[in-house]
Amino acid sequence: MTKPTSTKPTSLSQVVANPSCMDDYDPNSMPVVKAREFIKQFLNPVVETETIALRDSLGRILAREILSPANVPNYDNSAMDGYAFNADDITSYAPTKLKVIGTAFAGKAFTDEVKRGECVRIMTGGAMPAGADTVVVQERVKLEGDTITFSEAKFKRAMNVRYAGEDLKQGQTVLAAGHMMRAADLGLIASLGIAEVSVYRKLKVAFFSTGDELASVGQPLQTGQVYDSNRYSLFGMLSRLGVEIMDMGAIPDDPDLLEKTLLKAASTADVVITSGGVSVGEADYMKLLLDKHGQVVFWKIAMKPGRPLAYGKIQGNKTQAAHYFGLPGNPVAVMVTFYQFVREAMLVLMGQPQPAPLPMFNVMCTEPIRKLTGRTEFQRGILFTDADGSWKVKPTGAQGSAILSSMSLANCFIVLNDDVGNLDAGAMVQVQVLDGIV
Ligand code: AMP
Ligand code: MG
């Protein structure tokens, strides 16, 4: 992670009032990494917690660490269907011959002791009987009457046995506070017998689109109008993050309406997101309102798509000011800026102190790429397997910031850093995968 190069300002208002208080701060050419670091300093995560049923905790952030109340597994047990015996019975010079004296099922233990020369038929998960320390799998033995015979040259004591505490030891921290619950975690916590967990309350996020040209879906489109698609992609991205969503509609470029909506949003939500109206040359209503009701910085980010971006805090009628993200209006730029700035900030606000950055790795790009140095580009790409089975990437096609079909086609961003210029086909590029399995 890159460290902020500037001295930490005391407050957002100080930066807004006097941008030169930060070294290297140029709002008109803000590097992506720096913008991310800047935002991070001013985030106040939610603190209120609630206790909820384990199943409901998927995607939520743990407010308290979870300690293991017991060993998992709770007792030594067999990892295979086979026969449990004492490894001292193995000799290197002859096949091992043992008498079967009973059966241990999962959930129904064999309660006698296994003595030398004896074994117990055991099923996967069955508790290891006293006296036995090793399991031979059933496919390796010859059963005749009540006697098994097997020869295992490389047999080791404790083979095919799962030990008590092998997964988790009693008292151990299983999941730390700030952890986001995923499918495996639900199972893991259930394996400890814990039915409820303490999580941070859901982050409330209000959003609205701005623009006189916006029509809502279901209405006929007049000349010069476009359907408001940003609210839909924002809805999708926010839903995936698991926040509480407040959709405040498409608001025309009307100062009174915009002000009312902005204040209502900031009075009810922890975070307010708008799209459109923050680029230079717009009717300046949003900028004036944001200055009037909050402390907001306006940047031109050195990136494509997604140049204009506003970040700050808006004071509604509650004590805590709402965090504010003013995203560009162009539909692809909305999604790119969301993933590159808002997502990570939102995870911090939700209670995850150190969210993992989106993973990036290098693959070969099969097509040439046109790119200017001095800015970061997030081109939409398709990762695919070629004939020899290796993963490669190609751009989706036209990369305009209004071409939303490029986002639908894409399964990754091709991330081209500031210093990267035009690339020939066959060059290695960094990609960020958009789909995940958990
Ligand atoms: P703006 O940032 O408001 O200048 O908008 C930039 C471009 O994005 C313009 O072409 C707008 O029509 C378009 N745009 C703004 N908001 C939306 C929206 N909610 N849905 C689709 N397109 C939009
Ligand atoms: Mg606009």
CSV table of N, CA, C and O and ligand atoms in Angstrom, one decimal, residues 208-215 224-234 249-250 253 275-283 308 327-331 334 401-402 404, ligand 1:
chain,number,residue,atom,x,y,z
A,208,PHE,N,-28.9,9.7,-5.4
A,208,PHE,CA,-29.8,10.2,-6.5
A,208,PHE,C,-29.0,10.6,-7.7
A,208,PHE,O,-27.8,10.9,-7.6
A,209,SER,N,-29.7,10.7,-8.8
A,209,SER,CA,-29.1,11.1,-10.0
A,209,SER,C,-29.5,12.6,-10.2
A,209,SER,O,-30.5,13.0,-9.8
A,210,THR,N,-28.6,13.3,-10.9
A,210,THR,CA,-29.0,14.7,-11.2
A,210,THR,C,-28.9,14.9,-12.7
A,210,THR,O,-28.1,14.3,-13.4
A,211,GLY,N,-29.8,15.7,-13.2
A,211,GLY,CA,-29.8,16.1,-14.7
A,211,GLY,C,-31.1,16.3,-15.2
A,211,GLY,O,-32.1,15.6,-15.0
A,212,ASP,N,-31.3,17.5,-16.0
A,212,ASP,CA,-32.5,17.8,-16.6
A,212,ASP,C,-32.9,16.8,-17.7
A,212,ASP,O,-34.1,16.7,-18.1
A,213,GLU,N,-31.9,16.1,-18.2
A,213,GLU,CA,-32.1,15.2,-19.4
A,213,GLU,C,-32.6,13.8,-19.0
A,213,GLU,O,-32.8,13.0,-19.8
A,214,LEU,N,-32.7,13.6,-17.7
A,214,LEU,CA,-33.0,12.2,-17.2
A,214,LEU,C,-34.5,11.8,-17.3
A,214,LEU,O,-35.3,12.6,-16.7
A,215,ALA,N,-34.8,10.7,-17.9
A,215,ALA,CA,-36.1,10.1,-17.8
A,215,ALA,C,-36.1,8.8,-17.1
A,215,ALA,O,-35.0,8.2,-17.0
A,224,GLY,N,-33.6,14.4,-26.7
A,224,GLY,CA,-32.7,15.1,-25.8
A,224,GLY,C,-32.7,14.4,-24.4
A,224,GLY,O,-31.9,14.8,-23.5
A,225,GLN,N,-33.5,13.4,-24.2
A,225,GLN,CA,-33.5,12.8,-22.9
A,225,GLN,C,-32.8,11.4,-23.0
A,225,GLN,O,-32.6,10.8,-24.0
A,226,VAL,N,-32.3,11.0,-21.8
A,226,VAL,CA,-31.7,9.7,-21.7
A,226,VAL,C,-32.4,9.0,-20.5
A,226,VAL,O,-32.8,9.7,-19.5
A,227,TYR,N,-32.5,7.7,-20.5
A,227,TYR,CA,-33.0,7.0,-19.3
A,227,TYR,C,-31.9,7.1,-18.2
A,227,TYR,O,-30.7,7.0,-18.5
A,228,ASP,N,-32.4,7.2,-17.0
A,228,ASP,CA,-31.5,7.2,-15.9
A,228,ASP,C,-31.0,5.8,-15.6
A,228,ASP,O,-31.7,5.1,-14.9
A,229,SER,N,-29.8,5.5,-16.1
A,229,SER,CA,-29.3,4.1,-15.8
A,229,SER,C,-28.4,4.1,-14.6
A,229,SER,O,-28.3,3.0,-14.0
A,230,ASN,N,-27.9,5.2,-14.2
A,230,ASN,CA,-26.9,5.2,-13.1
A,230,ASN,C,-27.5,4.7,-11.8
A,230,ASN,O,-26.9,4.0,-11.0
A,231,ARG,N,-28.8,5.1,-11.6
A,231,ARG,CA,-29.4,4.6,-10.3
A,231,ARG,C,-29.6,3.1,-10.3
A,231,ARG,O,-29.7,2.5,-9.2
A,232,TYR,N,-29.7,2.5,-11.5
A,232,TYR,CA,-29.8,1.1,-11.5
A,232,TYR,C,-28.5,0.4,-11.3
A,232,TYR,O,-28.4,-0.6,-10.5
A,233,SER,N,-27.4,0.9,-11.9
A,233,SER,CA,-26.1,0.2,-11.7
A,233,SER,C,-25.7,0.5,-10.2
A,233,SER,O,-25.1,-0.4,-9.6
A,234,LEU,N,-26.0,1.7,-9.7
A,234,LEU,CA,-25.6,2.0,-8.3
A,234,LEU,C,-26.4,1.1,-7.4
A,234,LEU,O,-25.8,0.6,-6.4
A,249,GLY,N,-34.2,9.0,-6.3
A,249,GLY,CA,-34.8,9.4,-7.6
A,249,GLY,C,-33.8,10.1,-8.5
A,249,GLY,O,-32.7,10.3,-8.2
A,250,ALA,N,-34.4,10.6,-9.6
A,250,ALA,CA,-33.7,11.4,-10.6
A,250,ALA,C,-34.1,12.8,-10.3
A,250,ALA,O,-35.3,13.1,-10.4
A,253,ASP,N,-32.0,19.5,-12.7
A,253,ASP,CA,-31.0,20.5,-12.3
A,253,ASP,C,-31.8,21.8,-11.8
A,253,ASP,O,-31.7,22.8,-12.4
A,275,SER,N,-24.8,11.1,-8.8
A,275,SER,CA,-24.2,11.0,-10.1
A,275,SER,C,-24.5,12.2,-11.0
A,275,SER,O,-25.7,12.7,-10.9
A,276,GLY,N,-23.5,12.7,-11.7
A,276,GLY,CA,-23.7,13.8,-12.6
A,276,GLY,C,-23.6,15.1,-11.8
A,276,GLY,O,-23.7,15.2,-10.6
A,277,GLY,N,-23.4,16.2,-12.6
A,277,GLY,CA,-23.4,17.5,-12.0
A,277,GLY,C,-22.2,18.0,-11.2
A,277,GLY,O,-22.2,19.0,-10.6
A,278,VAL,N,-21.1,17.2,-11.3
A,278,VAL,CA,-19.9,17.6,-10.6
A,278,VAL,C,-18.7,18.0,-11.6
A,278,VAL,O,-17.7,18.3,-11.2
A,279,SER,N,-19.0,17.8,-12.9
A,279,SER,CA,-18.0,18.2,-13.8
A,279,SER,C,-18.0,19.7,-14.1
A,279,SER,O,-19.0,20.4,-13.9
A,280,VAL,N,-16.8,20.2,-14.5
A,280,VAL,CA,-16.7,21.6,-14.8
A,280,VAL,C,-17.6,22.0,-16.0
A,280,VAL,O,-17.8,21.2,-16.9
A,281,GLY,N,-18.3,23.1,-15.9
A,281,GLY,CA,-19.1,23.5,-17.1
A,281,GLY,C,-20.6,23.1,-16.8
A,281,GLY,O,-21.4,23.5,-17.6
A,282,GLU,N,-20.8,22.3,-15.8
A,282,GLU,CA,-22.2,22.0,-15.5
A,282,GLU,C,-22.8,23.2,-14.9
A,282,GLU,O,-22.1,24.1,-14.4
A,283,ALA,N,-24.1,23.3,-15.0
A,283,ALA,CA,-24.8,24.4,-14.2
A,283,ALA,C,-24.3,24.1,-12.8
A,283,ALA,O,-24.4,23.0,-12.3
A,308,PRO,N,-14.1,13.6,-13.3
A,308,PRO,CA,-14.6,14.5,-12.2
A,308,PRO,C,-15.0,13.6,-11.0
A,308,PRO,O,-15.7,12.6,-11.2
A,327,LEU,N,-20.2,11.4,-8.0
A,327,LEU,CA,-19.6,10.6,-9.1
A,327,LEU,C,-19.9,11.3,-10.4
A,327,LEU,O,-20.9,12.1,-10.5
A,328,PRO,N,-19.2,11.0,-11.4
A,328,PRO,CA,-19.4,11.6,-12.7
A,328,PRO,C,-20.8,11.1,-13.2
A,328,PRO,O,-21.4,10.2,-12.7
A,329,GLY,N,-21.3,11.7,-14.3
A,329,GLY,CA,-22.6,11.4,-14.8
A,329,GLY,C,-22.5,10.2,-15.8
A,329,GLY,O,-23.4,9.4,-15.9
A,330,ASN,N,-21.4,10.1,-16.5
A,330,ASN,CA,-21.3,9.0,-17.5
A,330,ASN,C,-21.4,7.6,-16.9
A,330,ASN,O,-20.7,7.4,-15.9
A,331,PRO,N,-22.2,6.8,-17.5
A,331,PRO,CA,-22.5,5.5,-16.9
A,331,PRO,C,-21.3,4.6,-16.6
A,331,PRO,O,-21.3,4.0,-15.5
A,334,VAL,N,-19.3,6.1,-13.7
A,334,VAL,CA,-20.0,5.8,-12.4
A,334,VAL,C,-19.5,4.5,-11.8
A,334,VAL,O,-19.1,4.4,-10.6
A,401,SER,N,-16.7,6.4,-22.3
A,401,SER,CA,-17.3,6.3,-20.9
A,401,SER,C,-18.8,6.3,-20.8
A,401,SER,O,-19.4,6.2,-19.8
A,402,ALA,N,-19.4,6.4,-22.0
A,402,ALA,CA,-20.9,6.3,-22.0
A,402,ALA,C,-21.3,4.9,-22.5
A,402,ALA,O,-22.5,4.6,-22.6
A,404,LEU,N,-22.1,1.7,-21.9
A,404,LEU,CA,-22.3,0.8,-20.7
A,404,LEU,C,-22.3,-0.6,-21.1
A,404,LEU,O,-22.0,-1.5,-20.2
B,1,AMP,P1,-22.8,15.3,-16.2
B,1,AMP,O1,-21.6,14.7,-15.3
B,1,AMP,O2,-24.0,15.6,-15.4
B,1,AMP,O3,-22.3,16.3,-17.1
B,1,AMP,O4,-23.2,14.0,-17.1
B,1,AMP,C1,-22.3,13.5,-18.0
B,1,AMP,C2,-23.0,12.6,-19.0
B,1,AMP,O5,-23.6,11.5,-18.3
B,1,AMP,C3,-24.1,13.3,-19.8
B,1,AMP,O6,-24.1,12.8,-21.1
B,1,AMP,C4,-25.4,12.8,-19.1
B,1,AMP,O7,-26.5,12.8,-19.9
B,1,AMP,C5,-25.0,11.4,-18.6
B,1,AMP,N1,-25.7,11.1,-17.5
B,1,AMP,C6,-25.7,11.8,-16.3
B,1,AMP,N2,-26.5,11.2,-15.4
B,1,AMP,C7,-26.9,10.1,-15.9
B,1,AMP,C8,-27.7,9.0,-15.5
B,1,AMP,N3,-28.3,9.0,-14.2
B,1,AMP,N4,-28.0,8.0,-16.3
B,1,AMP,C9,-27.5,7.9,-17.5
B,1,AMP,N5,-26.7,8.9,-18.0
B,1,AMP,C10,-26.4,10.0,-17.3
